[in-house]
């Protein structure tokens, strides 16, 4: 997950490959709660790992539920049998509506029946999301529920520590036109108290988001409770209902998350050698209502086929077709249609989406605001949004896109990187996708392609011990870019040579046979850089390649043309989405001469020797500062005078003398230089 302030996505040109979806958020949290309330233990497979499921798991553990990871990745939930071993707790539920609403209903009923007292709260936005209709229904049942700040909103106090007689004889009335989660919460909770009589729920007004109720009813049946339904107005929980574990249950891939990759396949030309996008983990037999997004995408022109657990998507009609659609059946996935509308011919209208207003943010306003930033004409109403795309490529715009701490806003607008104007897209606060799809952007970049020239590269060079390696790693982390430490590549060749018993003495390196063998070693490197760690064949070799001996070996083998030739293609391969920070001698002059920012980092030999001395001493390695200074000066002389890639700044490099700067100040200086060169430097 990209835990950074913003993520810049270069203009994308094609897409193709396989996507494995995370588990459905809606199913995951329902299954966790049902498993916790059941008799027996339940092994949950393919559970979504996200912010929302983590807060649910933490809450269940606080309530006395034992949860154990199993071999193979399953999570075993030991059911409480409809009882509460804990009678008092304060639960923080973040911004997870799929945890807040069902837990509120279940805890309110159990607290009233058993004499408990629970406080539930969340982030500031959760305290702005209405829950009054559910509170009213619980009070109808005789549950003491107190709104601790503002009436009708969390945080809530559930129960007062005393036992209360529940009123189950009359039908419980709940509005259906605000959020289906209120009805879901009651459907999940009421079987706990339906031992001796039927319990009836009546829905007042039109029930929105009906597919989510179908998910709830389907899962209730899996856990032994069959609810009778009279249309969408009346639901009856039969007397004698009791949750019983199914022993094992698998969570489907998230159909709402599938919408982004369905849209991707509809928008992007298929990458040569692929058949477009294949989505695994959810298919045409899904129990999730958002699978009907497939129908909407087909209306817009997408070419979609599939099986029970798989979907295949290619671009069909182009440009896409504008639609006018009632989206009550796909409330979350419909947001993706708003971005597809940017690529349609004509005006698209999405109706019956009032529930967007009370989600993680006011989603109608959010999609309208950010769509206008891109150049679209957008009209919004109480329960609709109307989008007319920019008339031609010259009218597309790009600015930093605000995400409102809303995962779906972030994922939707990432697709704007396919805009016909070839403009990059900036997504603010990309880590908000952690709510449902922590690896969304990594997954997107795995199946998307950009023209090489559009993938940004920052090159950092400088003499030994100037701090370029540390600066490059921290800069890459801050930007979410890949890292290439080319000096380490040469160190790895030196390390491999030593392990193979090959000499790298200056005189021996002149031997053609040895040079060829070293080139073969270089070509076979399987290396990955993660922050300041170096992984070779999956093993951490950071310390081994950072030794002084490895540094001297790197300086020698880098003069061997066969090694340099072998590493050329490997280094070019590091230029991947969303960008690259390349640290090394010839990065800006030979490997990436078109890099838009080249930095030459330097400091006095005395300052560098002092830094190296402190570094070695901190690791418990004996060191003499005079010897280090002499070695650095000798190495500077050798590196500056060698025939291949001598140490010198690229002609268009910016020089940074960091003798008086710490690493944070150096990183900030280069970061500011980079920000000043992006198209977003003048964004408001």
XYZ file of C-alpha atoms in Angstrom:
684
model
C 0.000 0.000 0.000
C 1.239 3.497 -0.839
C 1.389 5.254 2.552
C 2.393 8.604 1.075
C 0.877 12.064 0.741
C 0.127 11.695 -2.949
C 0.720 9.334 -5.829
C 1.416 10.603 -9.337
C 0.248 8.224 -12.072
C 1.809 8.784 -15.502
C -0.435 8.734 -18.577
C -1.325 5.097 -19.274
C -1.733 3.598 -22.734
C -2.833 -0.057 -22.460
C -3.787 -2.817 -20.053
C -3.774 -6.593 -19.999
C -3.282 -9.494 -17.638
C -4.847 -11.233 -14.659
C -6.182 -9.599 -11.513
C -6.899 -11.514 -8.304
C -9.401 -9.566 -6.227
C -9.360 -9.184 -2.452
C -12.311 -10.610 -0.547
C -15.573 -8.700 -0.457
C -15.774 -6.182 2.383
C -19.532 -6.629 2.659
C -19.254 -10.397 2.890
C -16.126 -10.384 5.076
C -17.543 -8.350 7.947
C -20.921 -10.101 7.817
C -19.190 -13.491 7.955
C -16.953 -12.437 10.853
C -19.905 -11.269 12.918
C -22.018 -14.337 12.106
C -19.117 -16.649 12.931
C -18.603 -14.855 16.253
C -22.301 -15.155 17.155
C -22.563 -18.834 16.177
C -22.189 -22.076 18.044
C -18.993 -23.856 16.985
C -15.928 -22.592 15.199
C -15.782 -21.328 11.620
C -12.766 -21.369 9.320
C -13.021 -18.285 7.115
C -11.160 -18.512 3.793
C -10.032 -15.611 1.573
C -11.016 -12.988 4.143
C -10.370 -9.415 3.069
C -7.390 -7.910 4.901
C -8.260 -4.218 5.162
C -8.909 -1.379 7.585
C -12.596 -2.309 7.885
C -12.032 -5.975 8.633
C -9.236 -5.187 11.073
C -11.489 -2.993 13.216
C -14.163 -5.695 13.172
C -11.644 -8.340 14.247
C -10.276 -6.093 17.004
C -13.792 -5.451 18.262
C -14.664 -9.154 18.326
C -11.496 -9.944 20.267
C -12.397 -7.225 22.792
C -15.785 -8.893 23.179
C -14.147 -12.193 24.114
C -14.102 -13.968 20.761
C -11.050 -16.178 20.190
C -9.597 -15.880 16.686
C -6.739 -18.051 15.427
C -4.868 -18.024 12.104
C -4.734 -21.479 10.525
C -2.209 -23.132 8.210
C -3.050 -22.240 4.639
C -4.285 -18.756 5.459
C -7.726 -19.459 6.929
C -8.880 -17.616 10.032
C -10.629 -19.699 12.695
C -13.319 -17.836 14.606
C -14.491 -19.543 17.793
C -18.176 -18.690 18.128
C -19.684 -17.278 21.317
C -22.959 -19.131 20.885
C -25.005 -15.932 21.028
C -23.616 -15.050 24.488
C -21.297 -12.281 25.637
C -18.465 -13.217 27.997
C -17.600 -9.504 28.163
C -20.315 -7.169 29.471
C -18.549 -3.827 29.146
C -16.230 -2.438 26.464
C -15.397 0.630 24.399
C -15.052 -0.229 20.717
C -13.403 1.975 18.087
C -14.698 1.118 14.609
C -12.895 3.632 12.399
C -14.971 4.555 9.354
C -16.351 1.051 8.838
C -20.099 1.200 8.346
C -20.128 -2.591 7.832
C -18.817 -2.915 11.397
C -20.579 0.015 13.119
C -24.179 -0.732 12.086
C -24.305 -4.548 12.658
C -22.321 -4.393 15.913
C -24.562 -1.607 17.174
C -27.669 -3.745 16.664
C -26.214 -6.966 18.052
C -24.624 -5.335 21.103
C -27.730 -3.286 21.892
C -29.882 -6.443 21.987
C -27.372 -8.513 23.933
C -26.671 -5.655 26.369
C -30.396 -5.329 27.076
C -30.850 -9.081 27.503
C -27.725 -9.727 29.583
C -27.130 -6.421 31.359
C -24.175 -5.065 29.422
C -22.924 -1.591 28.558
C -20.908 -0.824 25.434
C -19.640 2.322 23.779
C -19.059 2.379 20.025
C -17.250 5.200 18.242
C -15.271 5.907 15.107
C -13.373 8.560 13.195
C -14.817 12.049 12.777
C -16.491 11.146 9.466
C -18.231 8.153 11.074
C -19.696 10.555 13.624
C -21.201 12.498 10.697
C -22.874 9.420 9.159
C -26.507 9.113 10.288
C -27.561 6.106 12.320
C -30.769 7.527 13.779
C -33.138 5.158 11.959
C -31.331 2.147 13.392
C -31.273 3.758 16.850
C -35.031 4.375 16.608
C -35.662 0.727 15.687
C -33.560 -0.496 18.619
C -35.398 1.785 20.999
C -38.687 0.355 19.680
C -37.372 -3.007 20.869
C -36.702 -1.671 24.361
C -32.918 -1.307 24.051
C -31.384 1.592 25.997
C -29.401 3.450 23.338
C -27.888 6.869 23.967
C -26.299 9.162 21.371
C -23.294 10.610 23.185
C -22.702 13.698 21.042
C -25.514 14.440 18.578
C -28.873 12.711 18.406
C -29.012 10.270 15.512
C -25.229 9.952 15.114
C -22.379 7.982 16.697
C -20.743 7.716 19.170
C -23.310 5.597 20.985
C -23.832 4.075 24.405
C -25.524 0.663 24.078
C -27.103 -0.646 27.243
C -26.848 0.713 30.771
C -25.621 -2.335 32.672
C -29.128 -3.461 33.631
C -31.320 -6.212 32.149
C -34.271 -4.947 30.103
C -37.304 -6.825 28.816
C -37.342 -6.668 25.027
C -40.512 -5.763 23.123
C -40.715 -8.374 20.402
C -44.485 -8.703 19.895
C -44.919 -5.785 17.502
C -43.290 -5.420 14.095
C -40.088 -3.368 14.135
C -40.313 -0.540 11.651
C -37.192 0.773 9.906
C -36.779 3.184 7.018
C -35.355 1.665 3.875
C -34.529 4.799 1.909
C -31.396 5.936 3.786
C -29.120 2.912 4.048
C -29.643 -0.819 3.583
C -27.098 -1.348 6.367
C -29.774 -0.516 8.967
C -31.954 -3.398 7.772
C -28.918 -5.674 7.465
C -27.959 -4.831 11.063
C -31.391 -5.848 12.328
C -31.499 -9.009 10.225
C -28.126 -10.074 11.640
C -29.001 -9.207 15.246
C -32.608 -10.329 15.748
C -32.000 -14.101 15.446
C -30.161 -13.724 18.774
C -33.470 -12.998 20.517
C -35.958 -14.979 18.398
C -35.871 -18.167 20.465
C -39.556 -18.228 21.497
C -41.418 -16.225 18.857
C -41.311 -14.897 15.312
C -39.913 -11.400 14.945
C -41.122 -9.185 12.120
C -39.356 -6.242 10.470
C -41.344 -3.850 8.328
C -39.562 -1.546 5.894
C -40.968 1.958 5.620
C -40.545 3.523 2.184
C -38.598 2.134 -0.756
C -35.710 -0.140 0.172
C -32.504 1.014 -1.487
C -29.469 -1.165 -2.200
C -31.549 -4.351 -2.267
C -28.663 -6.505 -3.522
C -26.890 -5.982 -0.202
C -29.943 -7.380 1.613
C -29.763 -10.411 -0.671
C -26.160 -10.936 0.470
C -27.301 -10.754 4.087
C -30.148 -13.240 3.576
C -27.849 -15.623 1.703
C -25.282 -15.595 4.515
C -27.896 -15.927 7.244
C -29.009 -19.139 5.570
C -25.418 -20.388 5.458
C -25.345 -19.956 9.254
C -28.635 -21.770 9.802
C -31.237 -18.974 9.795
C -33.790 -18.844 6.975
C -35.626 -15.500 6.924
C -39.065 -15.334 5.306
C -39.469 -12.376 2.960
C -42.704 -10.784 1.719
C -41.506 -8.640 -1.155
C -39.078 -6.022 0.111
C -41.475 -4.663 2.734
C -41.671 -7.401 5.364
C -39.105 -9.822 6.795
C -39.800 -12.502 9.407
C -37.161 -14.151 11.596
C -38.702 -17.471 12.648
C -39.013 -18.549 16.259
C -36.283 -20.899 17.383
C -33.631 -19.262 15.180
C -30.113 -20.069 16.254
C -26.778 -19.447 14.561
C -24.842 -22.610 13.803
C -21.394 -22.554 12.233
C -21.103 -24.010 8.706
C -17.580 -25.129 9.764
C -15.962 -23.452 6.767
C -16.909 -20.581 4.492
C -15.046 -18.829 1.666
C -15.344 -15.116 0.985
C -15.943 -14.145 -2.639
C -13.733 -11.598 -4.333
C -15.164 -8.105 -3.990
C -17.550 -7.309 -6.853
C -17.371 -3.580 -6.104
C -13.582 -3.733 -6.489
C -14.054 -5.697 -9.707
C -15.800 -2.646 -11.181
C -12.507 -0.739 -11.494
C -10.908 -3.501 -13.541
C -14.044 -4.069 -15.598
C -13.888 -0.352 -16.407
C -10.157 -0.644 -17.057
C -10.720 -3.364 -19.643
C -13.484 -1.292 -21.257
C -11.365 1.880 -21.439
C -7.853 0.661 -22.226
C -6.625 -0.911 -25.455
C -5.405 -4.444 -24.757
C -1.652 -4.621 -24.239
C -0.075 -6.519 -27.168
C 0.220 -10.186 -26.307
C -2.773 -10.134 -23.957
C -6.521 -10.562 -24.343
C -7.368 -7.629 -22.135
C -8.203 -8.024 -18.449
C -9.138 -11.258 -16.687
C -10.553 -10.948 -13.158
C -10.343 -13.958 -10.859
C -12.197 -14.476 -7.595
C -15.620 -13.252 -8.663
C -17.768 -14.175 -11.624
C -21.212 -14.298 -13.118
C -22.591 -16.513 -10.315
C -21.638 -14.066 -7.562
C -24.095 -13.508 -4.694
C -23.103 -9.830 -4.651
C -25.453 -7.339 -6.226
C -22.586 -5.257 -7.590
C -21.885 -8.028 -10.095
C -24.685 -6.360 -12.060
C -22.137 -3.671 -12.846
C -21.330 -6.023 -15.727
C -24.722 -5.167 -17.257
C -24.088 -1.433 -16.982
C -20.595 -1.736 -18.450
C -21.989 -3.718 -21.377
C -24.545 -0.969 -21.970
C -21.627 1.439 -22.282
C -19.910 -0.832 -24.807
C -17.608 -3.126 -22.815
C -16.935 -6.601 -24.216
C -17.433 -8.912 -21.206
C -17.645 -12.675 -20.876
C -17.158 -14.908 -17.896
C -17.664 -18.047 -15.861
C -18.791 -18.737 -12.317
C -15.649 -17.293 -10.713
C -13.962 -15.357 -13.511
C -14.582 -12.414 -15.829
C -12.903 -11.459 -19.123
C -13.040 -7.846 -20.317
C -11.875 -6.133 -23.494
C -12.562 -2.782 -25.035
C -15.622 -3.038 -27.273
C -17.427 0.039 -28.544
C -15.205 3.118 -28.630
C -15.790 5.759 -27.556
C -18.006 4.343 -24.858
C -21.753 4.962 -25.061
C -23.457 7.431 -22.732
C -26.231 5.934 -20.597
C -29.129 7.059 -18.429
C -29.406 4.500 -15.632
C -31.195 3.896 -12.333
C -28.318 2.717 -10.135
C -30.209 1.654 -7.026
C -29.111 -1.939 -7.664
C -25.363 -1.111 -7.765
C -24.901 1.802 -5.329
C -21.158 1.413 -4.716
C -20.074 0.174 -8.131
C -22.059 2.933 -9.856
C -19.336 5.379 -8.862
C -17.090 3.702 -11.425
C -19.639 4.517 -14.133
C -19.094 8.192 -13.368
C -15.459 7.873 -14.486
C -16.325 5.661 -17.457
C -18.636 8.521 -18.477
C -15.519 10.638 -19.068
C -14.758 8.370 -22.024
C -18.307 8.226 -23.405
C -19.834 10.047 -26.348
C -22.568 12.230 -24.931
C -23.981 12.851 -21.472
C -24.355 10.087 -18.880
C -26.927 10.349 -16.083
C -26.795 8.130 -12.989
C -30.026 8.199 -10.966
C -31.379 6.977 -7.627
C -28.019 7.375 -5.869
C -29.091 9.384 -2.819
C -27.225 6.905 -0.609
C -23.949 8.316 -1.995
C -24.569 11.372 0.170
C -24.215 9.413 3.450
C -21.257 7.178 2.664
C -17.594 7.679 3.637
C -18.010 11.155 2.188
C -20.703 12.925 0.171
C -19.862 10.944 -2.914
C -22.097 12.837 -5.309
C -20.341 16.076 -4.407
C -16.919 14.410 -4.466
C -17.349 12.871 -7.925
C -18.736 16.149 -9.256
C -15.922 18.287 -7.818
C -13.097 16.080 -9.030
C -14.717 15.376 -12.407
C -14.876 19.125 -13.064
C -11.155 19.397 -12.302
C -10.529 17.072 -15.249
C -12.528 19.276 -17.608
C -15.892 17.508 -17.495
C -19.216 19.300 -17.202
C -20.992 17.856 -14.175
C -24.446 18.521 -12.778
C -25.450 17.102 -9.411
C -28.790 16.747 -7.659
C -30.091 15.242 -4.460
C -30.085 11.759 -5.960
C -28.423 11.989 -9.369
C -25.254 13.016 -11.168
C -24.942 13.971 -14.838
C -21.549 13.920 -16.590
C -20.569 15.303 -19.972
C -16.922 14.565 -20.833
C -14.478 17.099 -22.260
C -15.343 17.672 -25.909
C -11.834 16.894 -27.170
C -8.367 16.053 -25.793
C -7.326 19.705 -25.617
C -10.083 20.369 -23.073
C -8.884 17.729 -20.599
C -7.212 19.171 -17.512
C -5.261 17.698 -14.650
C -4.950 18.825 -11.069
C -4.346 17.107 -7.761
C -7.461 15.020 -7.169
C -8.755 15.099 -3.618
C -9.974 11.731 -2.288
C -11.892 12.775 0.840
C -10.521 9.781 2.788
C -12.757 7.680 0.537
C -11.278 4.548 -1.002
C -13.746 4.455 -3.888
C -13.033 8.029 -4.962
C -9.309 7.212 -5.127
C -9.765 4.002 -7.102
C -12.290 5.515 -9.516
C -10.162 8.476 -10.499
C -7.021 6.404 -11.038
C -8.693 5.427 -14.338
C -8.468 9.035 -15.496
C -4.794 8.301 -16.250
C -6.005 6.946 -19.620
C -7.148 10.428 -20.645
C -6.627 11.172 -24.357
C -4.587 14.280 -23.585
C -1.763 12.125 -22.174
C -1.781 13.946 -18.835
C -0.583 12.439 -15.558
C -2.982 12.136 -12.627
C -2.232 12.957 -8.995
C -4.165 10.982 -6.379
C -4.011 12.584 -2.946
C -3.853 10.318 0.121
C -3.650 7.035 -1.849
C -3.483 5.002 1.374
C -7.238 5.506 1.822
C -7.689 2.454 -0.439
C -6.626 0.406 2.596
C -10.278 0.386 3.631
C -11.097 -2.336 1.101
C -8.202 -2.922 -1.338
C -4.806 -2.131 0.232
C -2.838 -3.282 -2.837
C -5.087 -1.611 -5.393
C -2.464 0.628 -6.981
C 0.172 -2.109 -7.063
C -2.379 -4.367 -8.764
C -3.301 -1.626 -11.232
C 0.340 -1.037 -12.182
C 0.925 -4.762 -12.717
C -1.618 -4.867 -15.553
C -1.171 -1.368 -17.028
C 1.421 -0.080 -19.436
C 2.730 3.400 -20.168
C 5.041 4.642 -22.865
C 8.585 4.444 -21.529
C 9.119 8.152 -22.016
C 6.177 8.889 -19.723
C 7.535 6.900 -16.768
C 9.520 9.433 -14.725
C 13.058 8.768 -13.590
C 15.076 10.711 -11.031
C 18.806 10.029 -11.239
C 21.088 10.534 -8.235
C 24.876 10.381 -8.468
C 27.796 11.433 -6.351
C 31.063 10.236 -4.818
C 31.304 7.442 -2.281
C 29.833 8.205 1.174
C 28.004 11.297 -0.096
C 24.728 9.801 1.144
C 23.247 9.186 -2.306
C 22.100 5.668 -1.456
C 20.189 6.731 1.633
C 18.752 9.795 -0.112
C 17.634 7.725 -3.113
C 15.929 5.106 -0.949
C 14.065 7.659 1.145
C 13.090 9.702 -1.909
C 11.731 6.570 -3.608
C 9.710 5.707 -0.503
C 8.310 9.224 -0.321
C 7.214 9.226 -3.967
C 6.112 5.596 -4.126
C 8.664 4.944 -6.885
C 10.782 1.901 -7.562
C 14.427 2.051 -6.516
C 17.506 1.099 -8.500
C 20.840 1.136 -6.707
C 23.136 0.494 -9.634
C 26.184 0.576 -7.406
C 24.752 -2.368 -5.518
C 24.377 -4.229 -8.806
C 28.100 -3.970 -9.285
C 28.650 -4.924 -5.633
C 26.481 -7.989 -6.245
C 28.623 -8.957 -9.210
C 31.691 -8.598 -7.003
C 30.020 -10.699 -4.304
C 29.031 -13.341 -6.838
C 32.578 -13.393 -8.210
C 34.021 -13.943 -4.741
C 31.547 -16.779 -4.070
C 32.508 -18.322 -7.409
C 36.203 -18.068 -6.601
C 36.926 -15.584 -9.402
C 39.648 -12.992 -9.021
C 38.812 -9.323 -9.574
C 42.319 -7.972 -9.215
C 42.997 -5.156 -11.670
C 45.453 -7.208 -13.756
C 43.187 -10.278 -13.881
C 40.237 -8.220 -15.095
C 42.042 -7.705 -18.383
C 41.557 -11.411 -19.201
C 38.770 -11.857 -21.789
C 37.625 -15.227 -20.412
C 37.246 -13.818 -16.923
C 35.417 -10.779 -18.280
C 32.954 -13.057 -20.092
C 32.337 -15.091 -16.940
C 31.678 -11.936 -14.939
C 29.231 -10.787 -17.605
C 27.330 -14.074 -17.263
C 27.151 -13.602 -13.495
C 25.789 -10.095 -13.986
C 23.171 -11.223 -16.490
C 21.848 -13.824 -14.050
C 21.226 -11.491 -11.118
C 17.730 -11.762 -9.581
C 17.662 -8.602 -7.500
C 15.002 -6.440 -5.890
C 15.349 -3.264 -3.832
C 12.931 -2.591 -0.980
C 13.543 0.692 0.815
C 17.132 0.283 2.052
C 17.209 -3.501 1.729
C 18.717 -5.495 -1.121
C 17.205 -8.881 -1.919
C 19.082 -11.365 -4.097
C 17.075 -14.438 -5.056
C 14.670 -13.418 -2.293
C 17.393 -13.324 0.383
C 18.450 -10.181 2.242
C 22.089 -9.448 1.341
C 22.065 -5.813 2.466
C 24.895 -6.100 4.958
C 27.058 -8.248 2.679
C 26.957 -5.775 -0.209
C 27.458 -2.708 2.015
C 30.864 -3.769 3.274
C 33.976 -1.830 2.357
C 35.328 -4.860 0.503
C 32.168 -5.073 -1.582
C 32.485 -1.386 -2.415
C 36.036 -1.812 -3.644
C 34.983 -4.865 -5.663
C 32.180 -2.884 -7.281
C 34.576 -0.161 -8.321
C 36.738 -2.752 -10.080
C 34.100 -4.857 -11.843
C 32.303 -1.755 -13.101
C 35.231 -1.195 -15.472
C 34.517 -4.519 -17.237
C 32.549 -3.874 -20.408
C 30.936 -7.323 -20.369
C 29.525 -6.580 -16.927
C 28.292 -3.170 -17.999
C 26.632 -4.614 -21.107
C 24.947 -7.362 -19.096
C 23.558 -4.922 -16.549
C 22.266 -2.448 -19.134
C 19.043 -4.316 -19.913
C 18.536 -5.187 -16.260
C 18.740 -1.523 -15.296
C 16.350 -0.433 -18.050
C 13.877 -2.982 -16.680
C 13.629 -1.086 -13.404
C 11.796 1.732 -15.200
C 8.315 0.656 -14.199
C 5.113 2.329 -13.083
C 4.688 4.665 -11.355
C 8.332 5.846 -11.562
C 11.960 5.210 -10.638
C 14.705 6.694 -8.513
C 18.004 5.486 -9.995
C 21.143 5.810 -7.888
C 24.460 5.343 -9.616
C 27.392 6.475 -11.630
C 26.071 6.484 -15.178
C 22.342 6.601 -14.531
C 21.797 10.088 -15.898
C 24.388 9.957 -18.670
C 24.140 6.465 -20.170
C 21.189 4.484 -18.794
C 18.496 7.182 -18.501
C 19.773 10.221 -20.405
C 16.171 11.466 -20.779
C 15.561 11.548 -17.009
C 13.737 14.800 -16.180
C 15.710 15.317 -12.957
C 19.363 14.487 -12.365
C 21.015 15.237 -9.052
C 24.731 15.210 -8.265
C 25.134 14.876 -4.523
C 28.453 15.744 -2.981
C 30.220 16.730 0.216
C 33.806 17.338 1.209
C 36.042 14.282 1.576
C 36.500 15.126 5.254
C 32.757 15.268 5.854
C 32.194 11.995 4.003
C 34.978 10.263 5.943
C 33.442 11.429 9.212
C 30.018 10.113 8.184
C 31.452 6.750 7.153
C 33.407 6.549 10.426
C 30.254 7.155 12.499
C 28.343 4.606 10.422
C 30.942 1.872 10.956
C 31.356 2.602 14.670
C 27.571 2.452 15.145
C 27.670 -1.071 13.704
C 30.442 -2.110 16.066
C 33.059 -2.120 13.305
C 36.479 -0.745 14.206
C 37.521 2.107 11.909
C 40.260 4.718 11.607
C 39.098 8.050 10.250
C 42.482 8.904 8.704
C 42.500 5.606 6.801
C 38.931 6.161 5.681
C 39.789 9.644 4.416
C 42.775 8.330 2.483
C 40.683 5.519 0.982
C 37.929 7.926 -0.075
C 40.385 10.297 -1.743
C 42.024 7.408 -3.572
C 38.653 6.085 -4.676
C 37.514 9.548 -5.844
C 40.680 9.812 -7.921
C 40.229 6.362 -9.423
C 36.512 6.878 -10.134
C 37.060 10.284 -11.700
C 39.846 9.103 -14.012
C 38.540 5.753 -15.185
C 37.749 5.278 -18.862
C 34.171 3.999 -18.469
C 31.590 6.169 -16.648
C 33.997 8.490 -14.846
C 32.692 10.256 -11.751
C 31.338 13.593 -12.910
C 27.960 15.334 -12.962
C 25.719 14.993 -15.994
C 25.635 18.218 -17.967
C 22.053 18.942 -16.928
C 22.388 17.750 -13.314
C 21.574 19.911 -10.330
C 24.409 19.846 -7.809
C 23.677 19.559 -4.104
C 26.482 19.976 -1.597
C 25.065 18.402 1.537
C 28.079 18.971 3.782
C 25.894 21.068 6.080
C 22.625 19.156 5.621
C 21.226 16.124 7.367
C 19.518 13.415 5.353
C 15.997 14.775 5.934
C 17.014 18.201 4.658
C 18.729 16.671 1.623
C 15.692 14.560 0.750
C 13.390 17.559 1.147
C 15.576 19.658 -1.155
C 15.476 17.065 -3.938
C 11.775 16.381 -3.332
C 11.046 20.089 -3.765
C 13.086 20.181 -6.976
C 11.034 17.294 -8.318
C 7.697 18.764 -7.306
C 8.637 21.972 -9.091
C 9.068 20.029 -12.332
C 5.708 18.262 -12.317
C 2.567 19.591 -14.000
C 1.025 19.791 -10.525
C 3.431 22.443 -9.255
C 0.866 25.168 -9.967
C -2.171 23.189 -8.734
C -4.239 24.980 -6.114
